[in-house]
PDB file of C-alpha atoms in Angstrom:
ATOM      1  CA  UNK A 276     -20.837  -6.704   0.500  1.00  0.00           C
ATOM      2  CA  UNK A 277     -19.413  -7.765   4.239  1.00  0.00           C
ATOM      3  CA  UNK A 278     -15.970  -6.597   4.867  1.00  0.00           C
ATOM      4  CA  UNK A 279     -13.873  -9.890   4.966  1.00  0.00           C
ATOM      5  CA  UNK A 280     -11.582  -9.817   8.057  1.00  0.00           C
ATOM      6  CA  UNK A 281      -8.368  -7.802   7.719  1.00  0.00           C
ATOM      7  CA  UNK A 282      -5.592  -9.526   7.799  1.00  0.00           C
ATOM      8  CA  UNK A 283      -2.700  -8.242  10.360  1.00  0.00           C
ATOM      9  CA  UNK A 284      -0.174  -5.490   8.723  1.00  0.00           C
ATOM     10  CA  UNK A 285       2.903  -7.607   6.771  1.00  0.00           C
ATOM     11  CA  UNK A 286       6.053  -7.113   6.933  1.00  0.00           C
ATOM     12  CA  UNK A 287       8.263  -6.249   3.729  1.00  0.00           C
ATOM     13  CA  UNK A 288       7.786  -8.393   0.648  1.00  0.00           C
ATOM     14  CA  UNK A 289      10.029 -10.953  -0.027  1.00  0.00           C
ATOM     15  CA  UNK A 290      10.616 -14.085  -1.928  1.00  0.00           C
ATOM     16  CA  UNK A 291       8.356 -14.857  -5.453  1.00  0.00           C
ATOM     17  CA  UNK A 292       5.073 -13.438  -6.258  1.00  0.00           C
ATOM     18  CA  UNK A 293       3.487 -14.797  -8.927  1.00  0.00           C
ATOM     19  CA  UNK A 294       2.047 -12.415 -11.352  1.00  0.00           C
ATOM     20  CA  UNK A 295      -1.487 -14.267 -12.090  1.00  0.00           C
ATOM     21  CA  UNK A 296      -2.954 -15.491 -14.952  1.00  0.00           C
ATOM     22  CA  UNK A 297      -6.682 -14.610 -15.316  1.00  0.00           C
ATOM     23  CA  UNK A 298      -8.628 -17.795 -16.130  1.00  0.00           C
ATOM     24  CA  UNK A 299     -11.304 -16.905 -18.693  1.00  0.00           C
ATOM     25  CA  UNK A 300     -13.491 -19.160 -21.127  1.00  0.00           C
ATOM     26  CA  UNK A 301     -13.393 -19.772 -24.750  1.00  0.00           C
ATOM     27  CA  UNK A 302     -15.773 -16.831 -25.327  1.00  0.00           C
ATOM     28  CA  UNK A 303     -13.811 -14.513 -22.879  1.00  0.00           C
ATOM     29  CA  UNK A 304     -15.883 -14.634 -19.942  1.00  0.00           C
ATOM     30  CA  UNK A 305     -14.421 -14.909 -16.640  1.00  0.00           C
ATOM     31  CA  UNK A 306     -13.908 -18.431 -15.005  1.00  0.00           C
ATOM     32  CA  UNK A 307     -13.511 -17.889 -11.325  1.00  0.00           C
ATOM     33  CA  UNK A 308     -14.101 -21.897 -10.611  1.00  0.00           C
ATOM     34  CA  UNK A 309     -10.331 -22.108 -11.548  1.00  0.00           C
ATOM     35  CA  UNK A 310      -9.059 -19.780  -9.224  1.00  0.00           C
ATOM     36  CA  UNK A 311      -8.907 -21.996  -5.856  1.00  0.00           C
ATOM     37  CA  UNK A 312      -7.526 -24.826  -7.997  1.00  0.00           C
ATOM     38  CA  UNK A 313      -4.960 -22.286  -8.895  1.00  0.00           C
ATOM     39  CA  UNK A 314      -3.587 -21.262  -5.740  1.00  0.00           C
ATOM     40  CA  UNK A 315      -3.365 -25.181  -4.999  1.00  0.00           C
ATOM     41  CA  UNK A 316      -1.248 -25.543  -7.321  1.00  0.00           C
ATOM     42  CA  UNK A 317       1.189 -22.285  -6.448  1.00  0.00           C
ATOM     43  CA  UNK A 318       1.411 -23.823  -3.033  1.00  0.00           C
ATOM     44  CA  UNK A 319       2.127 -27.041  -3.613  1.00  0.00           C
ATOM     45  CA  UNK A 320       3.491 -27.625  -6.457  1.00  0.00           C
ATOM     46  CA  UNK A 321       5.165 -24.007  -7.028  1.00  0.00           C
ATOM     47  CA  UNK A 322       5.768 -22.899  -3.375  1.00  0.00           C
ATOM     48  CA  UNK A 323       4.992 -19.569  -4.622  1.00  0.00           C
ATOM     49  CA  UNK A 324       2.139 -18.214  -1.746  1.00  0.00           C
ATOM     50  CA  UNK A 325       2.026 -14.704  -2.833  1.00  0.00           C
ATOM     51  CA  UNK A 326       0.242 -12.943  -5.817  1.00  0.00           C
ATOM     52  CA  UNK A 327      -0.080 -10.099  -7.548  1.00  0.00           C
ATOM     53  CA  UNK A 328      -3.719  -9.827  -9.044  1.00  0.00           C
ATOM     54  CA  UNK A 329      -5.097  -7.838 -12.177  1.00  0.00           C
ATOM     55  CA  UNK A 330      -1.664  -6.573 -13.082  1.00  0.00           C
ATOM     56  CA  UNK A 331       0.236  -7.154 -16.582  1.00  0.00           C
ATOM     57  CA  UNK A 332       0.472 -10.776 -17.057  1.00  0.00           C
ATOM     58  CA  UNK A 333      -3.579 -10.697 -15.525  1.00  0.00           C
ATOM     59  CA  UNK A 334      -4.787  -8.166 -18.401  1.00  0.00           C
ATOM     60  CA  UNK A 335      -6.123  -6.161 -15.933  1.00  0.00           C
ATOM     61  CA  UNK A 336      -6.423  -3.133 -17.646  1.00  0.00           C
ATOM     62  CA  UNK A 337      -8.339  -5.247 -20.502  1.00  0.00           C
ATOM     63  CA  UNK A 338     -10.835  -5.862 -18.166  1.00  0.00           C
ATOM     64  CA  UNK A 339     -13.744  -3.952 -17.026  1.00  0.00           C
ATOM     65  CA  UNK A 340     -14.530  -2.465 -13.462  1.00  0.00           C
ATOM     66  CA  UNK A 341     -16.997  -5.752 -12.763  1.00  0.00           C
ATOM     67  CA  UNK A 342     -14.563  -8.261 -13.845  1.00  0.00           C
ATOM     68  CA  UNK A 343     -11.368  -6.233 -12.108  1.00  0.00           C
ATOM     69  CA  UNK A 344     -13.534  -6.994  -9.000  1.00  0.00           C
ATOM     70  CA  UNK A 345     -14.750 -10.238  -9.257  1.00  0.00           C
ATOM     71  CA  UNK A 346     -11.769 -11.480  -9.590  1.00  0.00           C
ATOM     72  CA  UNK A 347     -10.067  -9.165  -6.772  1.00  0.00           C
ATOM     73  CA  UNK A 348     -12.694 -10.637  -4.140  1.00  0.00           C
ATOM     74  CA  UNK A 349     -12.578 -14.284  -5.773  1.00  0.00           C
ATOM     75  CA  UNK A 350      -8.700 -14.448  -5.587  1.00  0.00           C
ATOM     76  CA  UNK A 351      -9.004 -12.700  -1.339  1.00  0.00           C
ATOM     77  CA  UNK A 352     -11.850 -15.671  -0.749  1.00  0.00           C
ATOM     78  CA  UNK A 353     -10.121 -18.769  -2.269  1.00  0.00           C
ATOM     79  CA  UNK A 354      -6.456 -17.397  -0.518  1.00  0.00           C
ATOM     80  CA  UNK A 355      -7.672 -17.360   2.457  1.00  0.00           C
ATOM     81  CA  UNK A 356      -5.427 -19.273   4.836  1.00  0.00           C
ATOM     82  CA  UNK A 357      -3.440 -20.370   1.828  1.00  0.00           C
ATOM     83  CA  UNK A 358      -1.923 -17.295   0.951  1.00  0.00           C
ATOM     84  CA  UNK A 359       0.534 -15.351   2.502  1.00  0.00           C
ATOM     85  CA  UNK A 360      -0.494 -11.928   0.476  1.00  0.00           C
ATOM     86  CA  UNK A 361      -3.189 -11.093  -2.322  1.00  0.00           C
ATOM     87  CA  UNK A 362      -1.885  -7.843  -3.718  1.00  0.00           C
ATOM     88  CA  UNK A 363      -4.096  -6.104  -6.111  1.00  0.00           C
ATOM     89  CA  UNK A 364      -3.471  -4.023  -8.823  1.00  0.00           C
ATOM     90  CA  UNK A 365      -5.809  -1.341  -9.047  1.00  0.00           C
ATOM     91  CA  UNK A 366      -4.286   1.033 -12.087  1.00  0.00           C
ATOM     92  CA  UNK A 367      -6.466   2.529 -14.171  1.00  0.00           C
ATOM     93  CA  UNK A 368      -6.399   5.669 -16.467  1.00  0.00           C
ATOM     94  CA  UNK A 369      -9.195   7.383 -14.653  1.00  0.00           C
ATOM     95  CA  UNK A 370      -8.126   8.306 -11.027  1.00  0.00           C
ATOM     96  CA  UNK A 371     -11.681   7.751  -9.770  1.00  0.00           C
ATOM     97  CA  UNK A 372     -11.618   4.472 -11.134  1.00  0.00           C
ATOM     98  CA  UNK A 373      -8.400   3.617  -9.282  1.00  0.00           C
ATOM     99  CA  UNK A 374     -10.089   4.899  -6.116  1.00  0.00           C
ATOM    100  CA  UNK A 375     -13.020   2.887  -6.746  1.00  0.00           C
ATOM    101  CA  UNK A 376     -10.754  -0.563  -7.074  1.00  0.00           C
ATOM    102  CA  UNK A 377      -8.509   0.652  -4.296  1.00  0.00           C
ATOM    103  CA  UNK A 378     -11.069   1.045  -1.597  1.00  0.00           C
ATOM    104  CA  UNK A 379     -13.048  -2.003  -3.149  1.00  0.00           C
ATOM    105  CA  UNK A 380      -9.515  -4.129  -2.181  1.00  0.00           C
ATOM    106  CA  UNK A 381      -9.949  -2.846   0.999  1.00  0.00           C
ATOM    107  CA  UNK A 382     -13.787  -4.551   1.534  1.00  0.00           C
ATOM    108  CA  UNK A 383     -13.268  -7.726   0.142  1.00  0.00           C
ATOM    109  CA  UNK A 384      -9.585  -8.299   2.526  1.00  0.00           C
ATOM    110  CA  UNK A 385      -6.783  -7.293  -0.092  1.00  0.00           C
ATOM    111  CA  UNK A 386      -3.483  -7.857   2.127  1.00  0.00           C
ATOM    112  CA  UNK A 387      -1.792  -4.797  -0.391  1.00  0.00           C
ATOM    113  CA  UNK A 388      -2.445  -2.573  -3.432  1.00  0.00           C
ATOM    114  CA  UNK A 389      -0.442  -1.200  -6.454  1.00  0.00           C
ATOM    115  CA  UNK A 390      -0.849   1.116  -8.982  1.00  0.00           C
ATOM    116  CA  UNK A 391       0.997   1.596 -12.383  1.00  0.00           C
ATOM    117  CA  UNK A 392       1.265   5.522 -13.586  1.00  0.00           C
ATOM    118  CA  UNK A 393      -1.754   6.697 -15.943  1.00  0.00           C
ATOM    119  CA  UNK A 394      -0.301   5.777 -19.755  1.00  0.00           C
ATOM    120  CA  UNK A 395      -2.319   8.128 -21.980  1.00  0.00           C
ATOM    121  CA  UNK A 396      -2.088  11.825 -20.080  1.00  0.00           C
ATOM    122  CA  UNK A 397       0.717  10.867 -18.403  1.00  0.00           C
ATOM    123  CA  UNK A 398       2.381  12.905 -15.637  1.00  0.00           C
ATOM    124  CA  UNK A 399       4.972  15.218 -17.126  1.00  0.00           C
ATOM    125  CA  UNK A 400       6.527  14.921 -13.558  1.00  0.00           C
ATOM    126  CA  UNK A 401       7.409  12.629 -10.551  1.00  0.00           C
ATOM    127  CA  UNK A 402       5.182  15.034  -8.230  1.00  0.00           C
ATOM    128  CA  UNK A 403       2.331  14.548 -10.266  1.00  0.00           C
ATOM    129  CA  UNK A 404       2.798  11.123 -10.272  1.00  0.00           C
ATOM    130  CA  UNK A 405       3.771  11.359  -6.918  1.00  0.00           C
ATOM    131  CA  UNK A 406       0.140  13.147  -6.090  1.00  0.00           C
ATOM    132  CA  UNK A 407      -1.619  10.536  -8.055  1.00  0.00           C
ATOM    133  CA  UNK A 408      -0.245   8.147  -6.161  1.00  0.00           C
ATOM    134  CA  UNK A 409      -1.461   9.679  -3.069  1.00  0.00           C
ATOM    135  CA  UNK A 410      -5.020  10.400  -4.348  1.00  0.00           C
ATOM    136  CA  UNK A 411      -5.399   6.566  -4.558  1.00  0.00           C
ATOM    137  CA  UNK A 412      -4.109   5.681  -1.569  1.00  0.00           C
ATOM    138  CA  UNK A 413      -6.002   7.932   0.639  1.00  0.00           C
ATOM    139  CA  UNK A 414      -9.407   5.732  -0.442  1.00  0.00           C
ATOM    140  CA  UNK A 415      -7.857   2.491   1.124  1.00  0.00           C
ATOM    141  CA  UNK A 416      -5.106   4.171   3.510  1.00  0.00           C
ATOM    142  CA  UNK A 417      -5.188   0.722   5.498  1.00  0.00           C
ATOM    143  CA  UNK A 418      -3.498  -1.074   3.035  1.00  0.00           C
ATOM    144  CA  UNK A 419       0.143  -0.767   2.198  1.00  0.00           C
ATOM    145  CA  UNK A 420       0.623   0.507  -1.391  1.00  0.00           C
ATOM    146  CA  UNK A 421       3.323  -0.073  -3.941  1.00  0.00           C
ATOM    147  CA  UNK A 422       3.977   1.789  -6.920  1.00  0.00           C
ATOM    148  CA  UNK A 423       4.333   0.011 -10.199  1.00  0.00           C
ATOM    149  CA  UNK A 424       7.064   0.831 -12.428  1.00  0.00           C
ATOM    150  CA  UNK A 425       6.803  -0.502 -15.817  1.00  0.00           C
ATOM    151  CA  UNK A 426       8.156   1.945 -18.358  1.00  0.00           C
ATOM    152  CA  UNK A 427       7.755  -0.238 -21.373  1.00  0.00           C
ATOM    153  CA  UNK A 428       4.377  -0.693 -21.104  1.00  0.00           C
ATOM    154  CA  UNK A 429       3.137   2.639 -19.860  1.00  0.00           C
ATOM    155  CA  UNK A 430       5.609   4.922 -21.841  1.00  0.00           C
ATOM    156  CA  UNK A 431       6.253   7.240 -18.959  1.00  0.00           C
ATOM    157  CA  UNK A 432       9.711   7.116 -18.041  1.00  0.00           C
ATOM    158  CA  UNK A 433       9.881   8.867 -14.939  1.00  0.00           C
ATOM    159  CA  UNK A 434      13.136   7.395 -13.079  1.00  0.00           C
ATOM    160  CA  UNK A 435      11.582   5.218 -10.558  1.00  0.00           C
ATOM    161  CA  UNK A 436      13.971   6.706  -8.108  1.00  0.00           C
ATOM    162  CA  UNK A 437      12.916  10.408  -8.135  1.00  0.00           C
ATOM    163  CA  UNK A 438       9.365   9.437  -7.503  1.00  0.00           C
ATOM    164  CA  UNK A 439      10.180   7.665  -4.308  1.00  0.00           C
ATOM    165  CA  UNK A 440      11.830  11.189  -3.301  1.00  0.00           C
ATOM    166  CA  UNK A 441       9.418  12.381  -0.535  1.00  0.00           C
ATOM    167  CA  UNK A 442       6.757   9.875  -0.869  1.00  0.00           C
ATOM    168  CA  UNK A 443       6.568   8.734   2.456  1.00  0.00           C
ATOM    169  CA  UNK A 444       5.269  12.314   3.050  1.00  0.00           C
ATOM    170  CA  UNK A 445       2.612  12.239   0.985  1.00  0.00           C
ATOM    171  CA  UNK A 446       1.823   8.610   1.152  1.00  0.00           C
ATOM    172  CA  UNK A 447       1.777   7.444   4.615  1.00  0.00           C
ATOM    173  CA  UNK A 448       1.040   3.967   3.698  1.00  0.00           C
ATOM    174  CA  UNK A 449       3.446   3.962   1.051  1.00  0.00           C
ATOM    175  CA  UNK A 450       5.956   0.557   1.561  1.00  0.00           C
ATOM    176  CA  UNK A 451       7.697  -0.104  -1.652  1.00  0.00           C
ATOM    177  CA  UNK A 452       7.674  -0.437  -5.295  1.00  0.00           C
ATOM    178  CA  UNK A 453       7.211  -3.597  -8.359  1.00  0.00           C
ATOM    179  CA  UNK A 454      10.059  -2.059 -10.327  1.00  0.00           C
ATOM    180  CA  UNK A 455      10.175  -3.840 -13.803  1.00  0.00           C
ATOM    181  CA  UNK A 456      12.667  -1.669 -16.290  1.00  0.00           C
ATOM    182  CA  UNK A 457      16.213  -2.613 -16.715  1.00  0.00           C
ATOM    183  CA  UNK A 458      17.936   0.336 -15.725  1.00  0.00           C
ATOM    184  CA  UNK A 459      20.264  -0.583 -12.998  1.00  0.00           C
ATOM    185  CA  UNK A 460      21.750   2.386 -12.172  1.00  0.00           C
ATOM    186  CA  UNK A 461      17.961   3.509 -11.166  1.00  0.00           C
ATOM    187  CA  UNK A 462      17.269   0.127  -9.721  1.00  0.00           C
ATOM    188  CA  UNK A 463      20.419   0.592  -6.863  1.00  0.00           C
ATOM    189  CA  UNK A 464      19.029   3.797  -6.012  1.00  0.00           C
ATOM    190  CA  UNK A 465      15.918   2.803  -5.331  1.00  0.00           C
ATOM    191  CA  UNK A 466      17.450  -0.723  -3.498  1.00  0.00           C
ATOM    192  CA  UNK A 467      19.491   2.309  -1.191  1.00  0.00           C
ATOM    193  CA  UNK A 468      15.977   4.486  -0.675  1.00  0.00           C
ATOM    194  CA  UNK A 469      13.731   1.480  -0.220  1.00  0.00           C
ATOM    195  CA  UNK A 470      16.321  -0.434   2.137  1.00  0.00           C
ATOM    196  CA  UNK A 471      17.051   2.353   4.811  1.00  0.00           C
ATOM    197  CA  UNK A 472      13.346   2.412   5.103  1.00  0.00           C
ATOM    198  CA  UNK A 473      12.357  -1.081   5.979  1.00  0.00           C
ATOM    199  CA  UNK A 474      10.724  -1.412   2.261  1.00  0.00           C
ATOM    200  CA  UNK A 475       9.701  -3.552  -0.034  1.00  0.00           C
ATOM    201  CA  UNK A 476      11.244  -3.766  -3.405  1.00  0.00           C
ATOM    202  CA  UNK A 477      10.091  -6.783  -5.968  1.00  0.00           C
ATOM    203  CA  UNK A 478      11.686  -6.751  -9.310  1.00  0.00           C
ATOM    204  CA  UNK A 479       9.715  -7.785 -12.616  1.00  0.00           C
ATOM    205  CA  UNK A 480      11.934  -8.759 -15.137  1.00  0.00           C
ATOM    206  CA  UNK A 481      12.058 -12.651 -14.431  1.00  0.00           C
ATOM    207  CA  UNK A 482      14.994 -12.640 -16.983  1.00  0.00           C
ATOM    208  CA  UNK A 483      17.408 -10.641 -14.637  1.00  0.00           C
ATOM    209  CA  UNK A 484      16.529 -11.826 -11.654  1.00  0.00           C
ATOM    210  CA  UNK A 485      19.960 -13.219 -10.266  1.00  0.00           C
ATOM    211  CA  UNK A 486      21.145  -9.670 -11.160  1.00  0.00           C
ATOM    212  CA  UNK A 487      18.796  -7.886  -8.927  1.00  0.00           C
ATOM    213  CA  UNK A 488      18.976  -9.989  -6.716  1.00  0.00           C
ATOM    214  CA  UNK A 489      22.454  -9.546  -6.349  1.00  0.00           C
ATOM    215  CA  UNK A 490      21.744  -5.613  -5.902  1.00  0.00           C
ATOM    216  CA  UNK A 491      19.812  -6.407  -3.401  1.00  0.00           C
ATOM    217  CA  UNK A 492      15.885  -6.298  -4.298  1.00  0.00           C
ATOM    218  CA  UNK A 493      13.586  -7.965  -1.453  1.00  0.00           C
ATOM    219  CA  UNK A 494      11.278 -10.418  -3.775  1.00  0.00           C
ATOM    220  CA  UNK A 495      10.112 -10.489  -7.389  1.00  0.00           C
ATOM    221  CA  UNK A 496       7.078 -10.564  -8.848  1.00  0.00           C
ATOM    222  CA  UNK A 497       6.418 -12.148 -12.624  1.00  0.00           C
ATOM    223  CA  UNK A 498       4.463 -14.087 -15.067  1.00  0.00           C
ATOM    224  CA  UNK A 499       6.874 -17.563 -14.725  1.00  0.00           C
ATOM    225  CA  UNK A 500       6.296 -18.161 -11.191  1.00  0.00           C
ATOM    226  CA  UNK A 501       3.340 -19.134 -11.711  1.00  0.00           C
ATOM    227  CA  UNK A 502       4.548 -22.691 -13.470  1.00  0.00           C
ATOM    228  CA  UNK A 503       8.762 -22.247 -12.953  1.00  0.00           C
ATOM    229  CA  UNK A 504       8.555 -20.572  -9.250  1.00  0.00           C
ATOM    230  CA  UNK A 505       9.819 -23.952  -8.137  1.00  0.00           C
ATOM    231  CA  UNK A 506      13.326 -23.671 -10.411  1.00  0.00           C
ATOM    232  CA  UNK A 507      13.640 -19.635  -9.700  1.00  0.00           C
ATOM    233  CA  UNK A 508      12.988 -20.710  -5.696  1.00  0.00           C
ATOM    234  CA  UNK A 509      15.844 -23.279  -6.561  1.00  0.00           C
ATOM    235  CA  UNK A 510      18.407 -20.356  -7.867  1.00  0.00           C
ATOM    236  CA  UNK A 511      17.559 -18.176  -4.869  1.00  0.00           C
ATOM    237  CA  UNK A 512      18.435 -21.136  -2.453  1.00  0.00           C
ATOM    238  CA  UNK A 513      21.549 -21.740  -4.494  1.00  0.00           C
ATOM    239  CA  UNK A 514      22.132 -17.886  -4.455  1.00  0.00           C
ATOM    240  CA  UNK A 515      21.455 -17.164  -0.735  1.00  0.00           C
ATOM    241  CA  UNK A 516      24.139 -20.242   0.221  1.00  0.00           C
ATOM    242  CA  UNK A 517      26.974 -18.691  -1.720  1.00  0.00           C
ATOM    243  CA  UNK A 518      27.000 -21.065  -4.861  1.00  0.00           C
ATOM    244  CA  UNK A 519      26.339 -18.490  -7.560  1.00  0.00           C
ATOM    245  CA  UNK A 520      27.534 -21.172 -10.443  1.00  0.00           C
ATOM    246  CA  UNK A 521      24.640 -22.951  -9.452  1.00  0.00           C
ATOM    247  CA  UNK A 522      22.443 -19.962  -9.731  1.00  0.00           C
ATOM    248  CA  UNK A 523      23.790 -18.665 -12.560  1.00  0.00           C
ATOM    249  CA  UNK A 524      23.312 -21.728 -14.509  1.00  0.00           C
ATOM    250  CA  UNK A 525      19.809 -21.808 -13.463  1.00  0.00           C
ATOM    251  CA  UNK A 526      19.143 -18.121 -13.749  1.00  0.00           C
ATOM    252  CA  UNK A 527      20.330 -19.056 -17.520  1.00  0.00           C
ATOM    253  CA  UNK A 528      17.507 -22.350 -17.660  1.00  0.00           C
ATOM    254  CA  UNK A 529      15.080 -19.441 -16.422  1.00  0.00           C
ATOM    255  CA  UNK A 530      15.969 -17.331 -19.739  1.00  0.00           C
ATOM    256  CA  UNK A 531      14.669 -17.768 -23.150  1.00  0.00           C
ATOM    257  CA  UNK A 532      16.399 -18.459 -26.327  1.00  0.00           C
TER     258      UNK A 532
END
């Protein structure tokens, strides 16, 4: 496989990333051909031109190695000068499996990687998370890498904050975290840690949004973006010019029943 061209080192995250969908057939197979009409319709109709690949809302821990990839190097091909970012999740349970997916990002032009915690042994610590972290980095240390922080799906409930303690040490390419829990006292910190650093900080709970974005979180990454990314763009607008009724009513819209 050729090394697609490297895009140039972003900056901080910001704004909406949508959380993809992966397309598959009736009988579970993967569809691919849907993929660049896909990010058409992000751009255009959405104006959502980042996405996070092979992560919750993408199944991608339902999916084999194979698949993980295909769709990895589909979604890098297709966004190609119609992107902004592809970032690729590249959890797994096995850390050589994460490496694997990490340094395959890498090859077929990933702009980013993230990783969620291992969910079955599960560190009994932030430093072994913190070292696991840094095992799967060092296979694709070009690429920025932000940890994943998603409590209620994993089970480990590590404060997010006192694994960023240190990283930076560990994880030279570290640059930020997806934090989706609800604990806000945690969230702050880590909006204090991330911010004095120049780092990114995306927050997954589409629900909350207004609220984190009030504390200060850079972007957000989530599964409605991908077909309400044009209302939640419409609440940050409304946010960012000082009319928070506005927001609030939409943020509300944004919410189910």
């Amino acid at each position: 496989m050729d090394k697609r061209e490297m895009s140039p080192v972003a900056g901080p995250i910001s704004g909406l990333v949508a959380a993809t969908f992966t397309p598959l057939t009736p009988q579970g197979d993967l569809n691919l051909a849907l993929i660049g009409q896909y990010i058409d319709y992000l751009v255009e109709k959405q104006g959502v031109r980042t996405v996070f690949v092979n992560g919750t809302t993408g199944e991608g821990c339902s999916l084999n190695l194979e698949e993980r990839k295909q769709v990895a190097e589909e979604w890098c091909r297709q966004g190609k000068g119609k992107l902004d970012q592809v970032i690729i999740h590249v959890g797994c349970l096995s850390l050589k499996d994460s490496q694997e997916l990490a340094r395959h990002a890498a090859v077929v032009g990933a702009d980013a990687i993230s990783l969620i915690s291992p969910f079955f042994f599960k560190p009994t610590s932030a430093e072994a998370l913190r070292v696991f972290l840094r095992e799967v980095a060092s296979t694709a240390p070009e690429l920025p890498l932000y940890y994943y922080h998603i409590p209620t799906m994993t089970g480990v409930n590590l404060e997010a904050r006192e694994v960023l303690e240190g990283i930076e040490k560990q994880v030279p390419s570290f640059k930020g975290l997806k934090f989706s829990g609800t604990d806000l006292m945690d969230l702050g910190q880590c909006v204090c840690y991330c911010r004095s650093r120049g780092w990114a900080l995306m927050y997954g709970v589409d629900e909350q949004l207004l609220g984190a974005v009030s504390m200060g979180v850079t972007g957000a990454v989530g599964s409605t973006y991908n077909y309400l990314g044009s209302v939640a763009n419409s609440m940050l607008g409304a946010f960012d010019s000082g009319n928070i009724a506005l927001a609030r009513t939409i943020q509300v819209c944004l919410t189910p029943p």
